[in-house]
Amino acid sequence: MRLTVIGTGYLGATHAACMAELGHEVIGVDVDPEKVAALRAGQVPFHEPGLGELIARHTATGRLRFTTSYEEAGAFGEVHFVCVGTPQRPGSEAADLSYVESAFAAIAGHSAGDALLVGKSTVPVGTAEALAGRYAAEVAWNPEFLREGYAVEDTLRPDRLVLGVRSARAESILRAVYEPVLAAGTPLVVTDFPTAELVKTAANAFLATKISFINAMAEVCEAAGGDVRRLSEALGHDDRIGARFLRSGVGFGGGCLPKDIRAFAHRADELGVSLAFLREVDSINMRRRDRVVELARELCGGAVLGARITVLGAAFKPDSDDIRDSPALDVAARLGLDGADVTVYDPAAMDNARKAFPLLGYAASAEEALRGADLVLLLTEWPQFRELDPERTRSLVGRPHIVDGRGVLDADDWTAAGWRFRALGRPAPAGEER
Ligand code: UDX
């Protein structure tokens, strides 16, 4: 089939490449000529394992190309996937739908009346319905659930496919698009527009709630003398709860969970339904960052002014160079504002971090970042940080003080090597103030 994908960010670039992998002819469309030029040259403007190879392969097979022209895309495609962003509106919890609206208007203005316009962006419930009334071409909604770092895998082998459709025709077109995915046994849910939109927001709200739940338990553990890692392990053995998304630490960030739960609570208010618990989920999440700042102050003797603090991690999670709403950089910036001399190191996100936080210090390697530090904060759990050797690391720093903000280091090993070791969700060792 001939498909177009509007928007070539994480979602769109991945969707375009994966649709070519499924055997379709695909045009990726973006209004940003630089992005299009980079993609044409086989350069992926973000860190996503496997995506560069896939784009290169299908640019070579001729099944995948990129353009800035809606005219070209409209004339070419039978099915148009809209994959543009829905960021948080400045000064509001609500989602900014302007990119979605202009993408739909632009492609609808150039496509044939029998084309299918398929939204994949995460939108407030009710958006598909509003868009469907506007154009000659039929609209459908097909949310995505991809995780950064696993985007290709999640697109080619998803946990489920959700199709929000209003006609048998739209359903059969989308079944044909995903034929190889369905043939592999992927569960399919065919539903109406509002339910399809809600599957995505509800999934993200559930995941965020699960993380904040265990982080709230971390707060209780800190107060009561428990160990949240053991608690999480034991809870996870209960099949009804499950171990995934039950890792406590400095909390969730990224371009999706934080803004999606805010937009969902806002939209629910508009509908007269209270999802106040999502605001608490958000607060618990932000409190974890406060807690790291508080621990940093404690370990620096009450104030961080002038202290040399090394922050390990800048990306919002490992295997990503995405720094949007990154807990690590938020903490680093706050300590910087408090007068600490902060040095950040991250294996993939240095360029993005430097652009967004030019006043922080940056080192070329973990070793360089650690040298002479008064305090080390591990805030993104990259494998190379999890595997740090306490003895060797001690030989680099000025003072052996560390906060494990992701619950990935062995407290006993670090303490045995002479470190003053603090972690979220565990009480301070005996003899140390809380
Ligand atoms: C998320 C959803 O998982 C995905 O389905 C949706 O399409 C987009 O949003 P992503 O933002 O790529 O994907 O990251 P994810 O792996 O879900 O992690 C989100 C954040 O939660 C990260 O900051 C991560 O560090 C944190 N997290 C995750 C925890 O703190 N604890 C956990 O147990 C899991």
Short mmCIF file of C-alpha atoms and ligand atoms in Angstrom, two decimals:
data_model
loop_
_atom_site.label_atom_id
_atom_site.label_comp_id
_atom_site.label_asym_id
_atom_site.label_seq_id
_atom_site.Cartn_x
_atom_site.Cartn_y
_atom_site.Cartn_z
CA MET A 1 0.00 0.00 0.00
CA ARG A 2 1.04 3.64 -0.40
CA LEU A 3 1.22 5.36 2.98
CA THR A 4 2.35 8.73 4.22
CA VAL A 5 3.46 9.61 7.73
CA ILE A 6 3.09 13.25 8.77
CA GLY A 7 5.67 14.33 11.36
CA THR A 8 9.09 12.68 11.59
CA GLY A 9 9.85 12.89 15.30
CA TYR A 10 10.33 9.77 17.45
CA LEU A 11 6.90 8.46 16.59
CA GLY A 12 6.69 9.45 12.92
CA ALA A 13 10.21 8.48 11.84
CA THR A 14 9.79 5.11 13.53
CA HIS A 15 6.33 4.52 12.12
CA ALA A 16 7.47 5.44 8.60
CA ALA A 17 10.50 3.11 8.72
CA CYS A 18 8.50 0.26 10.24
CA MET A 19 5.71 0.58 7.67
CA ALA A 20 8.37 0.27 4.94
CA GLU A 21 9.70 -2.78 6.79
CA LEU A 22 6.19 -4.28 6.60
CA GLY A 23 6.41 -3.93 2.81
CA HIS A 24 4.57 -0.67 2.17
CA GLU A 25 5.71 2.28 0.07
CA VAL A 26 6.05 5.20 2.46
CA ILE A 27 6.62 8.94 2.32
CA GLY A 28 7.53 10.71 5.56
CA VAL A 29 6.48 14.38 5.63
CA ASP A 30 7.83 17.10 7.85
CA VAL A 31 7.59 20.89 7.72
CA ASP A 32 11.20 21.15 8.94
CA PRO A 33 13.50 21.08 5.85
CA GLU A 34 16.57 20.36 8.00
CA LYS A 35 14.99 17.26 9.51
CA VAL A 36 13.97 16.04 6.06
CA ALA A 37 17.45 16.66 4.67
CA ALA A 38 19.01 14.75 7.58
CA LEU A 39 16.63 11.80 7.19
CA ARG A 40 17.26 11.69 3.44
CA ALA A 41 20.97 11.45 4.24
CA GLY A 42 20.21 8.56 6.59
CA GLN A 43 20.80 10.57 9.78
CA VAL A 44 18.36 10.05 12.62
CA PRO A 45 18.26 13.25 14.69
CA PHE A 46 17.82 11.33 17.98
CA HIS A 47 19.13 8.20 19.69
CA GLU A 48 16.90 5.24 18.87
CA PRO A 49 18.49 1.80 18.61
CA GLY A 50 17.92 0.08 15.24
CA LEU A 51 16.08 2.98 13.62
CA GLY A 52 19.03 4.36 11.64
CA GLU A 53 19.64 0.95 10.04
CA LEU A 54 15.99 0.53 9.15
CA ILE A 55 15.77 3.98 7.55
CA ALA A 56 18.99 3.39 5.61
CA ARG A 57 17.77 -0.01 4.42
CA HIS A 58 14.45 1.25 3.13
CA THR A 59 15.79 4.47 1.67
CA ALA A 60 18.01 2.12 -0.34
CA THR A 61 15.15 -0.24 -1.31
CA GLY A 62 13.24 2.86 -2.46
CA ARG A 63 10.28 2.00 -0.23
CA LEU A 64 10.91 4.99 2.03
CA ARG A 65 11.47 8.63 1.20
CA PHE A 66 11.01 11.97 2.90
CA THR A 67 9.58 15.28 1.73
CA THR A 68 8.40 18.67 2.97
CA SER A 69 5.63 18.75 0.37
CA TYR A 70 2.07 17.99 1.45
CA GLU A 71 1.13 18.20 -2.21
CA GLU A 72 3.45 15.32 -3.08
CA ALA A 73 2.30 13.33 -0.05
CA GLY A 74 -1.40 13.94 -0.73
CA ALA A 75 -1.12 12.84 -4.36
CA PHE A 76 0.81 9.71 -3.33
CA GLY A 77 -0.88 8.22 -0.28
CA GLU A 78 -3.99 6.11 0.20
CA VAL A 79 -3.59 6.24 3.99
CA HIS A 80 -2.09 9.20 5.85
CA PHE A 81 -0.84 8.74 9.43
CA VAL A 82 -0.63 11.90 11.53
CA CYS A 83 2.22 11.53 14.03
CA VAL A 84 2.93 15.09 15.17
CA GLY A 85 3.49 16.14 18.78
CA THR A 86 0.95 17.34 21.33
CA PRO A 87 3.13 19.21 23.85
CA GLN A 88 1.84 20.80 27.03
CA ARG A 89 0.42 24.26 26.35
CA PRO A 90 2.56 26.93 28.06
CA GLY A 91 0.96 28.10 31.28
CA SER A 92 -1.66 25.35 31.22
CA GLU A 93 -2.03 21.64 31.88
CA ALA A 94 -3.81 21.18 28.56
CA ALA A 95 -2.36 19.66 25.40
CA ASP A 96 -1.47 21.97 22.53
CA LEU A 97 -3.38 20.57 19.54
CA SER A 98 -2.20 23.14 17.02
CA TYR A 99 0.27 20.75 15.30
CA VAL A 100 -2.38 18.03 14.99
CA GLU A 101 -4.93 20.47 13.64
CA SER A 102 -2.61 21.96 11.06
CA ALA A 103 -1.29 18.55 9.96
CA PHE A 104 -4.84 17.25 9.41
CA ALA A 105 -5.87 20.41 7.58
CA ALA A 106 -2.78 20.35 5.37
CA ILE A 107 -2.99 16.70 4.34
CA ALA A 108 -6.77 16.77 3.97
CA GLY A 109 -6.40 19.76 1.65
CA HIS A 110 -4.17 17.75 -0.69
CA SER A 111 -5.53 14.23 -0.48
CA ALA A 112 -8.18 12.37 -2.46
CA GLY A 113 -11.70 12.11 -1.03
CA ASP A 114 -11.32 8.34 -0.60
CA ALA A 115 -8.07 8.61 1.39
CA LEU A 116 -8.05 7.59 5.07
CA LEU A 117 -6.65 10.10 7.60
CA VAL A 118 -5.38 8.23 10.65
CA GLY A 119 -4.43 10.03 13.85
CA LYS A 120 -1.67 8.43 15.96
CA SER A 121 -0.81 11.42 18.15
CA THR A 122 -1.82 11.31 21.83
CA VAL A 123 -4.83 13.63 22.05
CA PRO A 124 -7.55 14.63 24.50
CA VAL A 125 -10.61 12.45 24.13
CA GLY A 126 -13.03 14.07 21.69
CA THR A 127 -10.38 15.24 19.21
CA ALA A 128 -11.06 12.57 16.57
CA GLU A 129 -14.77 13.32 16.64
CA ALA A 130 -14.12 17.04 16.15
CA LEU A 131 -11.71 16.42 13.27
CA ALA A 132 -13.93 13.87 11.54
CA GLY A 133 -16.60 16.44 10.84
CA ARG A 134 -14.25 18.75 8.97
CA TYR A 135 -12.96 16.91 5.93
CA ALA A 136 -14.18 14.97 2.91
CA ALA A 137 -11.72 12.16 3.68
CA GLU A 138 -12.61 9.67 6.43
CA VAL A 139 -10.83 9.87 9.80
CA ALA A 140 -9.69 6.97 12.04
CA TRP A 141 -7.69 6.83 15.28
CA ASN A 142 -4.88 4.37 15.89
CA PRO A 143 -2.91 5.23 19.04
CA GLU A 144 0.70 4.13 19.50
CA PHE A 145 2.30 2.84 22.66
CA LEU A 146 5.97 2.91 21.77
CA ARG A 147 8.66 3.45 24.34
CA GLU A 148 11.78 5.37 23.48
CA GLY A 149 14.69 3.00 23.18
CA TYR A 150 12.35 0.20 22.02
CA ALA A 151 10.43 2.15 19.41
CA VAL A 152 11.14 -0.17 16.46
CA GLU A 153 10.39 -3.31 18.44
CA ASP A 154 7.21 -1.79 19.92
CA THR A 155 5.98 -0.81 16.45
CA LEU A 156 6.75 -4.09 14.68
CA ARG A 157 5.77 -6.34 17.60
CA PRO A 158 3.29 -4.31 19.68
CA ASP A 159 1.44 -5.68 22.72
CA ARG A 160 -1.81 -4.77 20.97
CA LEU A 161 -3.26 -2.79 18.08
CA VAL A 162 -6.12 -0.42 18.74
CA LEU A 163 -8.26 0.85 15.87
CA GLY A 164 -10.81 3.59 16.48
CA VAL A 165 -13.02 3.49 13.38
CA ARG A 166 -16.43 4.54 12.18
CA SER A 167 -16.82 2.22 9.20
CA ALA A 168 -16.07 -1.31 8.06
CA ARG A 169 -14.10 0.26 5.22
CA ALA A 170 -11.71 2.09 7.59
CA GLU A 171 -11.27 -1.11 9.62
CA SER A 172 -10.44 -3.20 6.57
CA ILE A 173 -7.94 -0.62 5.28
CA LEU A 174 -6.14 -0.57 8.63
CA ARG A 175 -6.24 -4.36 8.91
CA ALA A 176 -4.54 -4.47 5.50
CA VAL A 177 -1.87 -1.96 6.63
CA TYR A 178 -1.04 -4.08 9.69
CA GLU A 179 -1.58 -7.46 8.04
CA PRO A 180 1.87 -8.91 8.95
CA VAL A 181 1.55 -7.65 12.55
CA LEU A 182 -1.91 -9.18 12.91
CA ALA A 183 -0.78 -12.41 11.24
CA ALA A 184 1.84 -12.72 14.01
CA GLY A 185 -1.01 -12.97 16.53
CA THR A 186 -1.00 -9.40 17.90
CA PRO A 187 -4.23 -8.77 19.86
CA LEU A 188 -6.54 -6.32 18.09
CA VAL A 189 -9.14 -4.07 19.69
CA VAL A 190 -11.53 -2.39 17.26
CA THR A 191 -13.51 0.36 18.90
CA ASP A 192 -15.05 3.83 18.63
CA PHE A 193 -13.11 7.10 18.57
CA PRO A 194 -13.32 8.09 22.26
CA THR A 195 -12.32 4.65 23.49
CA ALA A 196 -9.36 4.49 21.11
CA GLU A 197 -8.13 7.89 22.31
CA LEU A 198 -8.67 6.90 25.92
CA VAL A 199 -6.71 3.64 25.65
CA LYS A 200 -3.55 5.68 25.20
CA THR A 201 -4.14 8.27 27.90
CA ALA A 202 -5.42 5.65 30.33
CA ALA A 203 -2.36 3.44 29.72
CA ASN A 204 0.04 6.30 30.40
CA ALA A 205 -1.97 7.38 33.46
CA PHE A 206 -1.83 3.83 34.81
CA LEU A 207 1.93 3.53 34.26
CA ALA A 208 2.58 6.91 35.90
CA THR A 209 0.34 5.92 38.83
CA LYS A 210 2.24 2.67 39.28
CA ILE A 211 5.56 4.51 39.43
CA SER A 212 4.23 7.13 41.82
CA PHE A 213 2.64 4.44 43.96
CA ILE A 214 5.99 2.78 44.59
CA ASN A 215 7.60 6.19 45.06
CA ALA A 216 4.98 7.06 47.69
CA MET A 217 5.89 3.76 49.37
CA ALA A 218 9.50 4.94 49.20
CA GLU A 219 8.50 8.00 51.22
CA VAL A 220 6.85 5.73 53.79
CA CYS A 221 9.95 3.51 53.88
CA GLU A 222 12.16 6.54 54.50
CA ALA A 223 9.92 7.57 57.41
CA ALA A 224 9.36 4.09 58.85
CA GLY A 225 12.74 2.49 58.31
CA GLY A 226 11.74 0.11 55.50
CA ASP A 227 13.53 -0.72 52.26
CA VAL A 228 11.51 0.07 49.13
CA ARG A 229 13.63 -2.17 46.93
CA ARG A 230 12.71 -5.26 48.96
CA LEU A 231 9.11 -4.03 49.19
CA SER A 232 8.90 -3.62 45.41
CA GLU A 233 10.47 -7.04 44.85
CA ALA A 234 7.97 -8.70 47.15
CA LEU A 235 4.98 -6.82 45.69
CA GLY A 236 6.10 -7.69 42.17
CA HIS A 237 5.82 -11.42 42.86
CA ASP A 238 2.07 -10.96 43.11
CA ASP A 239 0.86 -11.65 39.56
CA ARG A 240 -2.04 -9.28 40.07
CA ILE A 241 0.42 -6.42 40.69
CA GLY A 242 3.38 -7.42 38.52
CA ALA A 243 6.99 -6.27 38.83
CA ARG A 244 7.16 -3.95 35.81
CA PHE A 245 6.98 -0.19 36.33
CA LEU A 246 7.47 -0.75 40.02
CA ARG A 247 11.02 0.58 40.17
CA SER A 248 11.23 3.40 42.66
CA GLY A 249 13.68 6.25 42.29
CA VAL A 250 13.78 9.87 41.24
CA GLY A 251 10.60 9.38 39.24
CA PHE A 252 9.33 9.58 35.70
CA GLY A 253 10.15 12.20 33.11
CA GLY A 254 10.25 12.34 29.33
CA GLY A 255 8.09 13.75 26.60
CA CYS A 256 5.03 11.62 27.40
CA LEU A 257 4.06 10.59 30.92
CA PRO A 258 4.30 14.00 32.67
CA LYS A 259 2.44 16.01 30.04
CA ASP A 260 -0.04 13.25 29.25
CA ILE A 261 -1.26 12.86 32.84
CA ARG A 262 -1.68 16.63 33.12
CA ALA A 263 -3.60 16.86 29.84
CA PHE A 264 -5.77 13.90 30.90
CA ALA A 265 -6.68 15.45 34.27
CA HIS A 266 -7.46 18.73 32.50
CA ARG A 267 -9.64 17.05 29.87
CA ALA A 268 -11.47 15.04 32.54
CA ASP A 269 -12.27 18.30 34.37
CA GLU A 270 -13.76 19.67 31.16
CA LEU A 271 -15.92 16.56 30.99
CA GLY A 272 -17.03 17.03 34.60
CA VAL A 273 -15.07 14.03 35.90
CA SER A 274 -12.47 14.42 38.63
CA LEU A 275 -9.15 12.65 38.12
CA ALA A 276 -7.64 14.50 41.08
CA PHE A 277 -5.53 11.44 41.92
CA LEU A 278 -3.46 12.14 38.79
CA ARG A 279 -2.45 15.49 40.26
CA GLU A 280 -1.25 13.63 43.36
CA VAL A 281 0.63 11.20 41.08
CA ASP A 282 2.32 14.27 39.58
CA SER A 283 3.12 15.76 43.01
CA ILE A 284 4.59 12.53 44.36
CA ASN A 285 6.76 12.39 41.25
CA MET A 286 8.03 15.95 41.71
CA ARG A 287 8.62 15.37 45.45
CA ARG A 288 11.19 12.69 44.62
CA ARG A 289 13.30 15.34 42.90
CA ASP A 290 12.95 17.57 46.00
CA ARG A 291 14.12 14.64 48.11
CA VAL A 292 17.33 14.23 46.09
CA VAL A 293 18.06 17.94 46.48
CA GLU A 294 17.43 17.60 50.23
CA LEU A 295 19.78 14.59 50.50
CA ALA A 296 22.43 16.49 48.55
CA ARG A 297 22.19 19.35 51.04
CA GLU A 298 22.45 16.96 53.98
CA LEU A 299 25.52 15.24 52.57
CA CYS A 300 27.14 18.62 51.89
CA GLY A 301 26.71 19.64 55.52
CA GLY A 302 23.54 21.70 55.15
CA ALA A 303 24.18 23.75 52.01
CA VAL A 304 25.49 22.94 48.55
CA LEU A 305 27.01 26.38 47.92
CA GLY A 306 30.46 25.85 46.42
CA ALA A 307 30.25 22.05 46.60
CA ARG A 308 31.51 20.08 43.59
CA ILE A 309 28.61 17.83 42.66
CA THR A 310 28.78 15.22 39.93
CA VAL A 311 25.48 14.26 38.32
CA LEU A 312 25.61 10.93 36.51
CA GLY A 313 22.87 10.98 33.88
CA ALA A 314 21.06 13.65 31.91
CA ALA A 315 18.61 11.65 29.76
CA PHE A 316 15.18 11.00 31.30
CA LYS A 317 15.96 7.28 31.12
CA PRO A 318 18.83 5.08 29.91
CA ASP A 319 19.27 4.26 26.21
CA SER A 320 17.86 7.62 25.20
CA ASP A 321 19.25 11.06 24.47
CA ASP A 322 15.91 12.65 25.32
CA ILE A 323 16.15 15.22 28.10
CA ARG A 324 12.56 16.43 28.05
CA ASP A 325 11.41 16.83 31.66
CA SER A 326 14.45 14.85 32.78
CA PRO A 327 14.53 14.39 36.58
CA ALA A 328 18.35 14.28 36.46
CA LEU A 329 18.71 17.66 34.79
CA ASP A 330 16.00 19.21 36.91
CA VAL A 331 17.91 18.23 40.05
CA ALA A 332 21.23 19.34 38.50
CA ALA A 333 19.79 22.75 37.57
CA ARG A 334 18.28 23.29 41.02
CA LEU A 335 21.60 22.50 42.71
CA GLY A 336 23.32 24.82 40.25
CA LEU A 337 20.93 27.61 41.22
CA ASP A 338 21.73 26.92 44.86
CA GLY A 339 25.38 27.67 44.11
CA ALA A 340 26.80 24.17 43.67
CA ASP A 341 29.51 23.60 41.10
CA VAL A 342 27.67 20.91 39.10
CA THR A 343 29.29 18.65 36.51
CA VAL A 344 27.05 16.41 34.40
CA TYR A 345 27.97 13.36 32.37
CA ASP A 346 25.66 11.23 30.21
CA PRO A 347 26.64 8.66 27.57
CA ALA A 348 24.16 9.95 24.96
CA ALA A 349 22.42 13.17 25.99
CA MET A 350 25.32 15.62 26.37
CA ASP A 351 24.55 17.77 23.32
CA ASN A 352 20.89 18.11 24.20
CA ALA A 353 21.70 18.82 27.85
CA ARG A 354 24.28 21.46 26.97
CA LYS A 355 21.81 23.26 24.70
CA ALA A 356 19.05 23.28 27.30
CA PHE A 357 21.22 23.97 30.38
CA PRO A 358 24.27 25.88 29.13
CA LEU A 359 25.22 27.06 32.62
CA LEU A 360 25.87 23.59 34.04
CA GLY A 361 29.32 22.04 33.79
CA TYR A 362 29.87 19.04 31.51
CA ALA A 363 32.61 16.41 31.42
CA ALA A 364 33.75 14.25 28.52
CA SER A 365 33.63 11.01 30.50
CA ALA A 366 32.28 9.60 33.75
CA GLU A 367 35.84 9.44 35.06
CA GLU A 368 36.46 13.11 34.32
CA ALA A 369 33.12 14.06 35.89
CA LEU A 370 33.93 12.12 39.06
CA ARG A 371 37.40 13.51 39.59
CA GLY A 372 37.53 15.63 42.74
CA ALA A 373 33.78 15.47 43.44
CA ASP A 374 32.42 16.26 46.89
CA LEU A 375 29.21 14.41 46.13
CA VAL A 376 28.02 12.02 43.41
CA LEU A 377 24.35 11.74 42.37
CA LEU A 378 23.36 8.77 40.21
CA LEU A 379 20.16 9.94 38.51
CA THR A 380 19.85 7.97 35.23
CA GLU A 381 20.56 4.26 35.47
CA TRP A 382 22.80 3.73 32.42
CA PRO A 383 24.53 0.31 32.61
CA GLN A 384 27.96 1.92 32.93
CA PHE A 385 26.82 3.75 36.07
CA ARG A 386 25.20 0.67 37.57
CA GLU A 387 28.50 -1.14 37.08
CA LEU A 388 30.70 1.51 38.71
CA ASP A 389 33.24 -0.05 41.01
CA PRO A 390 33.06 1.54 44.48
CA GLU A 391 36.82 1.18 45.19
CA ARG A 392 37.93 2.59 41.86
CA THR A 393 35.33 5.38 42.00
CA ARG A 394 36.50 6.27 45.48
CA SER A 395 40.02 6.79 44.18
CA LEU A 396 38.69 9.48 41.81
CA VAL A 397 36.47 11.60 44.01
CA GLY A 398 37.41 14.20 46.60
CA ARG A 399 34.90 12.98 49.20
CA PRO A 400 33.18 9.58 48.99
CA HIS A 401 29.55 10.68 49.27
CA ILE A 402 26.92 9.27 46.94
CA VAL A 403 23.15 9.34 46.45
CA ASP A 404 21.70 6.46 44.44
CA GLY A 405 18.64 8.10 42.92
CA ARG A 406 17.61 5.02 40.94
CA GLY A 407 18.04 2.23 43.46
CA VAL A 408 20.60 0.36 41.36
CA LEU A 409 23.72 0.22 43.54
CA ASP A 410 24.53 -2.24 46.30
CA ALA A 411 24.54 -0.24 49.54
CA ASP A 412 26.71 -2.79 51.36
CA ASP A 413 29.43 -2.80 48.69
CA TRP A 414 29.59 0.97 48.61
CA THR A 415 29.52 1.36 52.37
CA ALA A 416 32.24 -1.31 52.72
CA ALA A 417 34.39 0.68 50.30
CA GLY A 418 34.18 3.67 52.65
CA TRP A 419 31.35 5.61 51.00
CA ARG A 420 28.71 7.58 52.80
CA PHE A 421 25.85 6.03 50.83
CA ARG A 422 22.30 7.32 50.66
CA ALA A 423 19.43 6.09 48.53
CA LEU A 424 15.82 7.00 48.00
CA GLY A 425 13.35 4.77 49.80
CA ARG A 426 15.78 3.46 52.35
CA PRO A 427 16.41 4.81 55.80
CA ALA A 428 19.65 6.59 56.61
CA PRO A 429 22.22 4.17 58.02
CA ALA A 430 22.37 3.99 61.84
CA GLY A 431 24.14 6.97 63.31
CA GLU A 432 23.30 9.26 60.39
CA GLU A 433 20.63 11.90 60.56
CA ARG A 434 17.60 11.52 58.27
C1 UDX B 1 6.09 5.99 27.85
C2 UDX B 1 5.18 4.74 27.75
O1 UDX B 1 5.84 3.63 28.34
C3 UDX B 1 4.83 4.46 26.30
O2 UDX B 1 3.94 3.35 26.22
C4 UDX B 1 4.19 5.69 25.70
O3 UDX B 1 3.88 5.47 24.34
C5 UDX B 1 5.10 6.89 25.86
O4 UDX B 1 5.45 7.09 27.23
P1 UDX B 1 8.69 6.48 27.45
O5 UDX B 1 8.40 7.91 27.78
O6 UDX B 1 9.56 6.17 26.28
O7 UDX B 1 7.31 5.69 27.19
O8 UDX B 1 9.40 5.87 28.72
P2 UDX B 1 9.15 4.72 29.80
O9 UDX B 1 10.06 3.60 29.55
O10 UDX B 1 7.71 4.43 29.93
O11 UDX B 1 9.66 5.48 31.11
C6 UDX B 1 9.06 6.70 31.54
C7 UDX B 1 9.74 7.25 32.75
O12 UDX B 1 9.39 6.46 33.90
C8 UDX B 1 11.25 7.28 32.72
O13 UDX B 1 11.70 8.50 33.27
C9 UDX B 1 11.67 6.10 33.61
O14 UDX B 1 12.91 6.31 34.20
C10 UDX B 1 10.55 6.11 34.63
N1 UDX B 1 10.29 4.79 35.25
C11 UDX B 1 9.87 3.74 34.50
C12 UDX B 1 10.44 4.66 36.63
O15 UDX B 1 10.81 5.60 37.33
N2 UDX B 1 10.16 3.44 37.21
C13 UDX B 1 9.74 2.37 36.49
O16 UDX B 1 9.50 1.32 37.08
C14 UDX B 1 9.59 2.52 35.09
#
